[in-house]
Short mmCIF file of C-alpha atoms and ligand atoms in Angstrom, two decimals:
data_model
loop_
_atom_site.label_atom_id
_atom_site.label_comp_id
_atom_site.label_asym_id
_atom_site.label_seq_id
_atom_site.Cartn_x
_atom_site.Cartn_y
_atom_site.Cartn_z
CA UNK A 1111 -9.63 10.38 -31.27
CA UNK A 1112 -10.09 6.82 -30.13
CA UNK A 1113 -13.70 5.98 -29.54
CA UNK A 1114 -15.32 2.63 -29.05
CA UNK A 1115 -18.42 2.71 -31.23
CA UNK A 1116 -21.44 1.15 -29.66
CA UNK A 1117 -23.93 0.02 -32.29
CA UNK A 1118 -26.94 2.29 -32.46
CA UNK A 1119 -25.72 4.62 -29.73
CA UNK A 1120 -24.75 8.22 -30.31
CA UNK A 1121 -21.32 8.90 -28.90
CA UNK A 1122 -21.33 12.06 -26.85
CA UNK A 1123 -18.13 14.10 -26.83
CA UNK A 1124 -16.24 13.91 -23.56
CA UNK A 1125 -17.05 17.34 -22.24
CA UNK A 1126 -16.03 18.23 -18.70
CA UNK A 1127 -19.15 18.15 -16.57
CA UNK A 1128 -21.06 15.71 -18.75
CA UNK A 1129 -21.90 12.36 -17.23
CA UNK A 1130 -20.00 9.52 -18.85
CA UNK A 1131 -22.06 6.43 -18.47
CA UNK A 1132 -21.36 4.72 -21.75
CA UNK A 1133 -18.87 1.91 -22.11
CA UNK A 1134 -15.39 3.41 -22.51
CA UNK A 1135 -12.31 1.73 -23.88
CA UNK A 1136 -9.10 1.63 -21.85
CA UNK A 1137 -7.59 4.26 -24.12
CA UNK A 1138 -10.57 6.56 -23.68
CA UNK A 1139 -10.31 6.23 -19.92
CA UNK A 1140 -6.60 6.93 -20.17
CA UNK A 1141 -7.19 10.11 -22.19
CA UNK A 1142 -9.52 11.43 -19.52
CA UNK A 1143 -7.23 10.26 -16.70
CA UNK A 1144 -4.26 12.04 -18.27
CA UNK A 1145 -6.12 15.35 -18.46
CA UNK A 1146 -6.65 15.26 -14.67
CA UNK A 1147 -4.14 16.36 -12.04
CA UNK A 1148 -4.02 13.38 -9.68
CA UNK A 1149 -2.84 13.75 -6.08
CA UNK A 1150 -2.41 10.81 -3.70
CA UNK A 1151 -2.39 12.21 -0.17
CA UNK A 1152 -0.65 9.34 1.65
CA UNK A 1153 2.37 7.33 0.51
CA UNK A 1154 4.76 5.84 3.07
CA UNK A 1155 8.45 5.23 2.49
CA UNK A 1156 10.60 2.46 3.97
CA UNK A 1157 13.95 2.69 5.73
CA UNK A 1158 16.78 2.68 3.22
CA UNK A 1159 14.69 4.75 0.80
CA UNK A 1160 16.71 6.65 -1.80
CA UNK A 1161 19.95 4.90 -0.88
CA UNK A 1162 21.78 2.10 -2.71
CA UNK A 1163 19.14 -0.23 -1.18
CA UNK A 1164 16.10 1.31 -2.90
CA UNK A 1165 16.33 3.71 -5.83
CA UNK A 1166 12.87 5.27 -6.35
CA UNK A 1167 13.86 6.19 -9.90
CA UNK A 1168 13.78 2.49 -10.83
CA UNK A 1169 10.92 -0.02 -10.95
CA UNK A 1170 11.21 -1.19 -7.34
CA UNK A 1171 9.34 -3.64 -5.11
CA UNK A 1172 7.57 -0.56 -3.68
CA UNK A 1173 4.00 0.28 -4.68
CA UNK A 1174 5.11 3.83 -5.49
CA UNK A 1175 8.27 4.82 -7.32
CA UNK A 1176 8.82 7.36 -10.08
CA UNK A 1177 8.43 4.91 -13.01
CA UNK A 1178 5.16 3.55 -11.56
CA UNK A 1179 3.83 7.08 -11.03
CA UNK A 1180 4.58 7.84 -14.67
CA UNK A 1181 3.13 4.56 -15.91
CA UNK A 1182 -0.09 5.11 -13.95
CA UNK A 1183 -0.45 8.84 -14.48
CA UNK A 1184 -0.18 9.53 -10.75
CA UNK A 1185 1.09 13.11 -10.81
CA UNK A 1186 1.58 13.99 -7.17
CA UNK A 1187 2.06 12.22 -3.86
CA UNK A 1188 2.32 13.28 -0.27
CA UNK A 1189 5.33 11.34 1.04
CA UNK A 1190 4.94 10.69 4.72
CA UNK A 1191 7.10 11.40 7.73
CA UNK A 1192 5.57 8.71 9.94
CA UNK A 1193 6.60 7.72 13.42
CA UNK A 1194 5.27 4.95 15.56
CA UNK A 1195 3.66 6.00 18.84
CA UNK A 1196 5.86 5.37 21.88
CA UNK A 1197 5.65 6.35 25.53
CA UNK A 1198 5.03 9.98 26.47
CA UNK A 1199 8.48 10.77 27.86
CA UNK A 1200 11.68 12.46 26.72
CA UNK A 1201 13.28 9.19 25.64
CA UNK A 1202 10.29 8.25 23.50
CA UNK A 1203 10.13 11.72 21.93
CA UNK A 1204 13.88 11.71 21.17
CA UNK A 1205 13.75 8.29 19.50
CA UNK A 1206 10.74 9.32 17.43
CA UNK A 1207 12.26 12.68 16.53
CA UNK A 1208 15.38 10.96 15.18
CA UNK A 1209 13.22 8.63 13.10
CA UNK A 1210 11.23 11.58 11.71
CA UNK A 1211 14.47 13.28 10.72
CA UNK A 1212 15.69 10.17 8.91
CA UNK A 1213 12.44 9.89 6.94
CA UNK A 1214 12.41 13.56 6.02
CA UNK A 1215 16.01 13.32 4.79
CA UNK A 1216 15.11 10.25 2.72
CA UNK A 1217 12.26 12.11 0.98
CA UNK A 1218 14.61 15.02 0.24
CA UNK A 1219 17.30 12.65 -1.10
CA UNK A 1220 14.74 11.27 -3.55
CA UNK A 1221 13.73 14.77 -4.68
CA UNK A 1222 17.32 16.05 -4.98
CA UNK A 1223 18.51 12.97 -6.89
CA UNK A 1224 15.83 13.41 -9.59
CA UNK A 1225 15.44 17.14 -10.25
CA UNK A 1226 14.38 16.66 -13.85
CA UNK A 1227 11.68 14.14 -12.88
CA UNK A 1228 10.14 15.38 -9.63
CA UNK A 1229 10.06 18.52 -7.48
CA UNK A 1230 8.89 19.40 -4.00
CA UNK A 1231 5.76 21.55 -3.83
CA UNK A 1232 5.07 23.58 -0.71
CA UNK A 1233 1.99 25.48 -1.93
CA UNK A 1234 -1.02 24.77 -4.14
CA UNK A 1235 0.39 27.15 -6.77
CA UNK A 1236 3.66 25.22 -6.78
CA UNK A 1237 1.76 21.96 -7.32
CA UNK A 1238 0.23 23.47 -10.47
CA UNK A 1239 3.50 25.04 -11.66
CA UNK A 1240 5.40 21.75 -11.36
CA UNK A 1241 2.52 19.95 -13.08
CA UNK A 1242 2.72 22.41 -15.98
CA UNK A 1243 6.48 21.76 -16.22
CA UNK A 1244 5.74 18.09 -16.89
CA UNK A 1245 7.46 16.80 -13.76
CA UNK A 1246 6.01 14.72 -10.95
CA UNK A 1247 5.16 16.44 -7.69
CA UNK A 1248 6.31 15.51 -4.18
CA UNK A 1249 4.62 16.90 -1.09
CA UNK A 1250 5.36 16.16 2.55
CA UNK A 1251 2.84 15.06 5.17
CA UNK A 1252 3.40 14.21 8.83
CA UNK A 1253 1.70 11.16 10.32
CA UNK A 1254 1.63 11.47 14.10
CA UNK A 1255 2.79 14.78 15.56
CA UNK A 1256 3.95 12.79 18.61
CA UNK A 1257 7.63 13.13 17.66
CA UNK A 1258 7.45 16.89 18.26
CA UNK A 1259 7.23 16.09 21.97
CA UNK A 1260 6.18 19.18 23.90
CA UNK A 1261 8.44 21.38 21.81
CA UNK A 1262 5.75 22.38 19.33
CA UNK A 1263 6.52 26.13 19.42
CA UNK A 1264 9.80 25.34 17.64
CA UNK A 1265 8.92 22.15 15.80
CA UNK A 1266 5.79 23.34 13.96
CA UNK A 1267 7.52 26.39 12.37
CA UNK A 1268 10.54 24.21 11.48
CA UNK A 1269 8.42 21.59 9.69
CA UNK A 1270 6.35 24.31 8.02
CA UNK A 1271 9.56 25.84 6.65
CA UNK A 1272 10.66 22.41 5.42
CA UNK A 1273 7.44 22.22 3.42
CA UNK A 1274 5.35 19.78 5.45
CA UNK A 1275 1.75 20.50 4.45
CA UNK A 1276 -0.29 18.33 6.80
CA UNK A 1277 0.18 16.82 10.22
CA UNK A 1278 -2.03 14.29 11.94
CA UNK A 1279 -2.64 14.84 15.62
CA UNK A 1280 -2.26 11.17 16.63
CA UNK A 1281 -1.62 7.68 15.26
CA UNK A 1282 -2.55 4.42 16.99
CA UNK A 1283 -2.63 5.06 20.81
CA UNK A 1284 -3.50 8.34 22.45
CA UNK A 1285 -0.70 10.88 22.73
CA UNK A 1286 0.17 14.21 24.36
CA UNK A 1287 -2.23 16.03 22.01
CA UNK A 1288 -5.39 13.93 22.16
CA UNK A 1289 -7.26 10.69 21.60
CA UNK A 1290 -6.62 8.15 18.86
CA UNK A 1291 -9.24 6.34 16.77
CA UNK A 1292 -7.49 3.22 18.09
CA UNK A 1293 -6.60 3.79 21.75
CA UNK A 1294 -4.38 1.16 23.35
CA UNK A 1295 -6.33 0.00 26.38
CA UNK A 1296 -3.46 -2.25 27.49
CA UNK A 1297 -1.19 0.83 27.63
CA UNK A 1298 -3.73 2.59 29.87
CA UNK A 1299 -5.62 4.63 27.28
CA UNK A 1300 -9.25 5.18 28.31
CA UNK A 1301 -11.99 3.58 26.20
CA UNK A 1302 -13.60 6.99 25.56
CA UNK A 1303 -11.71 9.53 23.48
CA UNK A 1304 -10.76 12.27 26.00
CA UNK A 1305 -10.62 14.98 23.30
CA UNK A 1306 -7.85 17.51 22.69
CA UNK A 1307 -5.49 18.26 25.56
CA UNK A 1308 -4.37 21.86 26.19
CA UNK A 1309 -1.19 21.05 24.26
CA UNK A 1310 -3.34 19.57 21.48
CA UNK A 1311 -5.33 22.80 21.24
CA UNK A 1312 -2.08 24.74 20.97
CA UNK A 1313 -0.92 22.31 18.26
CA UNK A 1314 -4.03 23.05 16.16
CA UNK A 1315 -3.44 26.82 16.57
CA UNK A 1316 0.19 26.50 15.54
CA UNK A 1317 -0.63 24.32 12.53
CA UNK A 1318 -3.18 26.95 11.46
CA UNK A 1319 -0.69 29.78 12.01
CA UNK A 1320 2.00 28.08 9.95
CA UNK A 1321 -0.11 26.91 7.04
CA UNK A 1322 -0.08 23.16 7.77
CA UNK A 1323 -3.34 21.25 7.25
CA UNK A 1324 -4.68 19.64 10.43
CA UNK A 1325 -5.14 15.93 9.67
CA UNK A 1326 -7.75 13.88 11.56
CA UNK A 1327 -6.98 10.45 10.09
CA UNK A 1328 -6.10 8.06 12.97
CA UNK A 1329 -7.58 10.64 15.37
CA UNK A 1330 -10.38 9.79 17.82
CA UNK A 1331 -13.92 11.02 17.07
CA UNK A 1332 -14.12 13.55 19.92
CA UNK A 1333 -10.60 14.89 19.33
CA UNK A 1334 -11.39 15.15 15.59
CA UNK A 1335 -14.61 17.05 16.20
CA UNK A 1336 -12.92 19.48 18.61
CA UNK A 1337 -10.04 20.04 16.17
CA UNK A 1338 -12.46 20.78 13.31
CA UNK A 1339 -14.50 23.11 15.51
CA UNK A 1340 -11.51 25.13 16.67
CA UNK A 1341 -9.52 25.16 13.41
CA UNK A 1342 -9.50 28.54 11.59
CA UNK A 1343 -8.67 26.70 8.37
CA UNK A 1344 -10.14 23.75 6.44
CA UNK A 1345 -9.21 20.33 7.85
CA UNK A 1346 -8.19 17.16 6.02
CA UNK A 1347 -8.71 13.49 6.77
CA UNK A 1348 -5.71 12.31 4.75
CA UNK A 1349 -6.56 8.57 4.59
CA UNK A 1350 -9.80 7.17 6.04
CA UNK A 1351 -12.97 5.34 5.00
CA UNK A 1352 -16.68 5.91 5.62
CA UNK A 1353 -17.94 4.36 8.87
CA UNK A 1354 -21.51 3.96 7.58
CA UNK A 1355 -20.27 1.70 4.77
CA UNK A 1356 -17.92 -0.36 6.92
CA UNK A 1357 -17.82 -0.09 10.69
CA UNK A 1358 -14.13 0.30 11.51
CA UNK A 1359 -12.76 2.75 14.12
CA UNK A 1360 -10.39 4.22 11.49
CA UNK A 1361 -13.37 5.33 9.39
CA UNK A 1362 -15.24 8.64 9.49
CA UNK A 1363 -18.75 8.81 10.89
CA UNK A 1364 -21.36 10.76 8.95
CA UNK A 1365 -21.16 13.38 11.73
CA UNK A 1366 -17.45 13.86 10.98
CA UNK A 1367 -18.05 13.91 7.21
CA UNK A 1368 -20.63 16.67 7.75
CA UNK A 1369 -18.26 18.55 10.07
CA UNK A 1370 -15.53 18.40 7.40
CA UNK A 1371 -18.02 19.67 4.81
CA UNK A 1372 -19.11 22.58 7.05
CA UNK A 1373 -15.46 23.46 7.73
CA UNK A 1374 -14.65 23.51 3.99
CA UNK A 1375 -12.36 20.51 4.43
CA UNK A 1376 -11.88 17.21 2.64
CA UNK A 1377 -12.19 13.50 3.44
CA UNK A 1378 -9.67 11.45 1.45
CA UNK A 1379 -11.08 7.93 0.99
CA UNK A 1380 -8.39 5.29 1.38
CA UNK A 1381 -7.68 2.08 -0.58
CA UNK A 1382 -6.90 0.17 2.61
CA UNK A 1383 -8.54 -3.26 2.37
CA UNK A 1384 -9.31 -3.88 6.03
CA UNK A 1385 -11.02 -0.47 6.39
CA UNK A 1386 -13.24 -1.12 3.36
CA UNK A 1387 -14.98 -4.45 4.00
CA UNK A 1388 -14.89 -7.73 5.90
CA UNK A 1389 -11.78 -9.67 5.06
CA UNK A 1390 -11.99 -13.48 4.85
CA UNK A 1391 -11.12 -14.82 8.34
CA UNK A 1392 -8.87 -17.44 6.71
CA UNK A 1393 -6.83 -14.65 5.13
CA UNK A 1394 -6.68 -12.70 8.39
CA UNK A 1395 -5.39 -15.82 10.20
CA UNK A 1396 -2.84 -16.58 7.48
CA UNK A 1397 -1.55 -12.99 7.54
CA UNK A 1398 -1.33 -13.06 11.36
CA UNK A 1399 0.75 -16.24 11.16
CA UNK A 1400 3.02 -14.75 8.50
CA UNK A 1401 3.46 -11.57 10.57
CA UNK A 1402 4.37 -13.49 13.69
CA UNK A 1403 6.83 -15.65 11.74
CA UNK A 1404 8.47 -12.46 10.45
CA UNK A 1405 8.55 -10.93 13.95
CA UNK A 1406 6.11 -8.20 12.89
CA UNK A 1407 3.85 -8.84 15.88
CA UNK A 1408 6.63 -7.35 18.04
CA UNK A 1409 7.26 -3.59 18.35
CA UNK A 1410 10.10 -2.52 16.04
CA UNK A 1411 9.77 -5.75 14.07
CA UNK A 1412 9.72 -4.06 10.68
CA UNK A 1413 12.80 -1.98 11.55
CA UNK A 1414 14.71 -5.14 12.47
CA UNK A 1415 14.04 -6.91 9.15
CA UNK A 1416 16.67 -6.85 6.40
CA UNK A 1417 15.60 -5.53 2.99
CA UNK A 1418 15.71 -9.13 1.67
CA UNK A 1419 13.43 -10.36 4.50
CA UNK A 1420 11.01 -7.54 3.79
CA UNK A 1421 10.90 -8.32 0.08
CA UNK A 1422 10.28 -12.02 0.84
CA UNK A 1423 7.56 -11.09 3.34
CA UNK A 1424 5.78 -8.86 0.83
CA UNK A 1425 6.03 -11.53 -1.83
CA UNK A 1426 4.35 -14.07 0.46
CA UNK A 1427 1.73 -11.51 1.49
CA UNK A 1428 0.84 -10.89 -2.15
CA UNK A 1429 0.58 -14.62 -2.77
CA UNK A 1430 -1.78 -15.03 0.20
CA UNK A 1431 -4.00 -12.19 -1.00
CA UNK A 1432 -4.27 -13.76 -4.42
CA UNK A 1433 -5.67 -16.93 -2.80
CA UNK A 1434 -8.65 -15.23 -1.10
CA UNK A 1435 -11.41 -12.84 -2.22
CA UNK A 1436 -10.00 -9.34 -1.80
CA UNK A 1437 -11.26 -5.78 -1.42
CA UNK A 1438 -11.46 -4.12 -4.84
CA UNK A 1439 -11.57 -0.68 -6.41
CA UNK A 1440 -15.37 -1.08 -6.42
CA UNK A 1441 -15.39 -1.50 -2.61
CA UNK A 1442 -13.37 1.70 -2.34
CA UNK A 1443 -15.75 3.47 -4.72
CA UNK A 1444 -18.68 2.45 -2.47
CA UNK A 1445 -17.02 4.47 0.29
CA UNK A 1446 -16.44 7.38 -2.10
CA UNK A 1447 -20.11 7.29 -3.20
CA UNK A 1448 -21.28 7.43 0.40
CA UNK A 1449 -18.89 10.23 1.39
CA UNK A 1450 -20.04 12.23 -1.66
CA UNK A 1451 -23.71 11.70 -0.70
CA UNK A 1452 -23.07 12.95 2.85
CA UNK A 1453 -20.39 15.63 2.41
CA UNK A 1454 -20.81 16.60 -1.25
CA UNK A 1455 -18.53 16.28 -4.27
CA UNK A 1456 -16.39 19.23 -3.10
CA UNK A 1457 -15.31 17.52 0.12
CA UNK A 1458 -14.09 14.07 -0.88
CA UNK A 1459 -10.84 12.76 -2.34
CA UNK A 1460 -8.81 9.65 -3.18
CA UNK A 1461 -5.77 8.17 -1.44
CA UNK A 1462 -3.84 4.90 -1.53
CA UNK A 1463 -1.79 4.53 1.70
CA UNK A 1464 0.64 2.64 -0.55
CA UNK A 1465 3.72 1.20 1.13
CA UNK A 1466 1.91 1.63 4.45
CA UNK A 1467 -0.55 -1.24 4.10
CA UNK A 1468 -2.76 0.28 1.39
CA UNK A 1469 -3.78 -1.26 -1.91
CA UNK A 1470 -6.82 -3.15 -3.21
CA UNK A 1471 -7.33 -5.46 -6.14
CA UNK A 1472 -7.26 -3.18 -9.18
CA UNK A 1473 -5.28 -0.43 -7.45
CA UNK A 1474 -2.39 -2.21 -5.82
CA UNK A 1475 0.40 0.08 -6.99
CA UNK A 1476 0.76 3.50 -8.63
CA UNK A 1477 0.95 2.00 -12.13
CA UNK A 1478 -2.69 0.87 -11.81
CA UNK A 1479 -4.04 4.34 -10.98
CA UNK A 1480 -6.24 4.71 -14.13
CA UNK A 1481 -8.43 1.86 -12.81
CA UNK A 1482 -9.77 4.21 -10.14
CA UNK A 1483 -10.72 6.79 -12.76
CA UNK A 1484 -12.33 4.00 -14.83
CA UNK A 1485 -14.47 2.87 -11.88
CA UNK A 1486 -15.64 6.43 -11.18
CA UNK A 1487 -16.52 6.98 -14.86
CA UNK A 1488 -18.45 3.69 -14.82
CA UNK A 1489 -20.45 5.02 -11.87
CA UNK A 1490 -21.40 8.15 -13.78
CA UNK A 1491 -19.05 10.72 -12.27
CA UNK A 1492 -18.20 13.47 -14.76
CA UNK A 1493 -14.66 14.39 -15.67
CA UNK A 1494 -15.10 17.60 -13.67
CA UNK A 1495 -16.21 15.65 -10.59
CA UNK A 1496 -13.35 13.19 -10.92
CA UNK A 1497 -10.87 16.06 -11.19
CA UNK A 1498 -12.21 17.37 -7.87
CA UNK A 1499 -11.88 13.94 -6.25
CA UNK A 1500 -8.38 13.40 -7.65
CA UNK A 1501 -6.88 16.62 -6.35
CA UNK A 1502 -8.99 19.71 -7.02
CA UNK A 1503 -10.51 19.52 -3.56
CA UNK A 1504 -7.16 19.04 -1.83
CA UNK A 1505 -5.71 22.04 -3.69
CA UNK A 1506 -8.69 24.15 -2.57
CA UNK A 1507 -8.13 23.06 1.03
CA UNK A 1508 -4.40 23.84 0.73
CA UNK A 1509 -5.24 27.33 -0.54
CA UNK A 1510 -7.67 27.85 2.35
CA UNK A 1511 -5.00 26.79 4.83
CA UNK A 1512 -2.41 29.05 3.16
CA UNK A 1513 -4.84 32.00 3.37
CA UNK A 1514 -5.53 31.36 7.08
CA UNK A 1515 -1.82 31.22 7.98
CA UNK A 1516 -0.19 34.13 9.80
CA UNK A 1517 2.21 35.77 7.38
ZN1 ZN B 3044 -1.96 5.63 8.50
#
């Protein structure tokens, strides 16, 4: 056993449930971290993923790949089928549906190419079985149900059968199901969240019926509240912050944190710098200039970039962030502390949003994951509490959703 001896202090054994407030060495933190099943509920993937362009079984420019998960003891990740919000018409739906298909196929290519290293889990039990086998765990989440168009009676069962385990109602901009946390006023969205539409209510029912967690991240406050109230199963916020700590529309109000608690759900607190604290205006301006230079201020800009352009862009972005004071793991932990105070230790979790804009100083890729555990230990969370935050709570919510599904 590796213990850092502090002169004059008795060293308590690291028993689950005991508060660990003493100074721990990196190796001690790592021992605790490695005993915990860690689940990151939101990891995006780029175009070209799991092709000759990007092999996730190598140390890539991505924040998450299989070697970085191993290096950082990140056991499981929800890989995301994300589509950008477009207009509410058949053409928009068809374009988005094709994009969703591409992303899903890319996730499955990654899983199929590395059967001895990672496996797809579609239930909480499967997560634990794969963990026991020593492999990494892939799960599938949907960000923005928009691409299902109005065809949800067929799409929801299809995605459930494919193993998708959560689906957010909206992304940026309102859609056919309800209001977004970030409505687009220039596209005609009303200022006030209009709540769930009739189709949105049907979506929540279908997600419940088919064992998919309803996700309220990116969803407007009224739509979120209505979805939680009508859901027969626990609800997840897959990647959000706490509004009382930092006032950003993407963050959860205390009212929503309490609603998630009462529903048996979970609020996953995200390592997304601009949701956590004020960012230096100089940095914001520099990033805006870089984005416009790269064409990222135009719709579809990212899709138009070559892999080389994207790598160069990310390199320059990293360099800019190093120049200015940045959000840190401690800022993220402030949001976790608050969410735990309001909703309780059983209703909070941890998420990166890596490769989708997430990352803070100290947790800027999967290889740095033990730093989050270290910060929580420093704040006095017990190993048992940290295990809940890192995945125990999500597994409980998954089991609740599985139990509520129509068999
Ligand atoms: Zn997101």
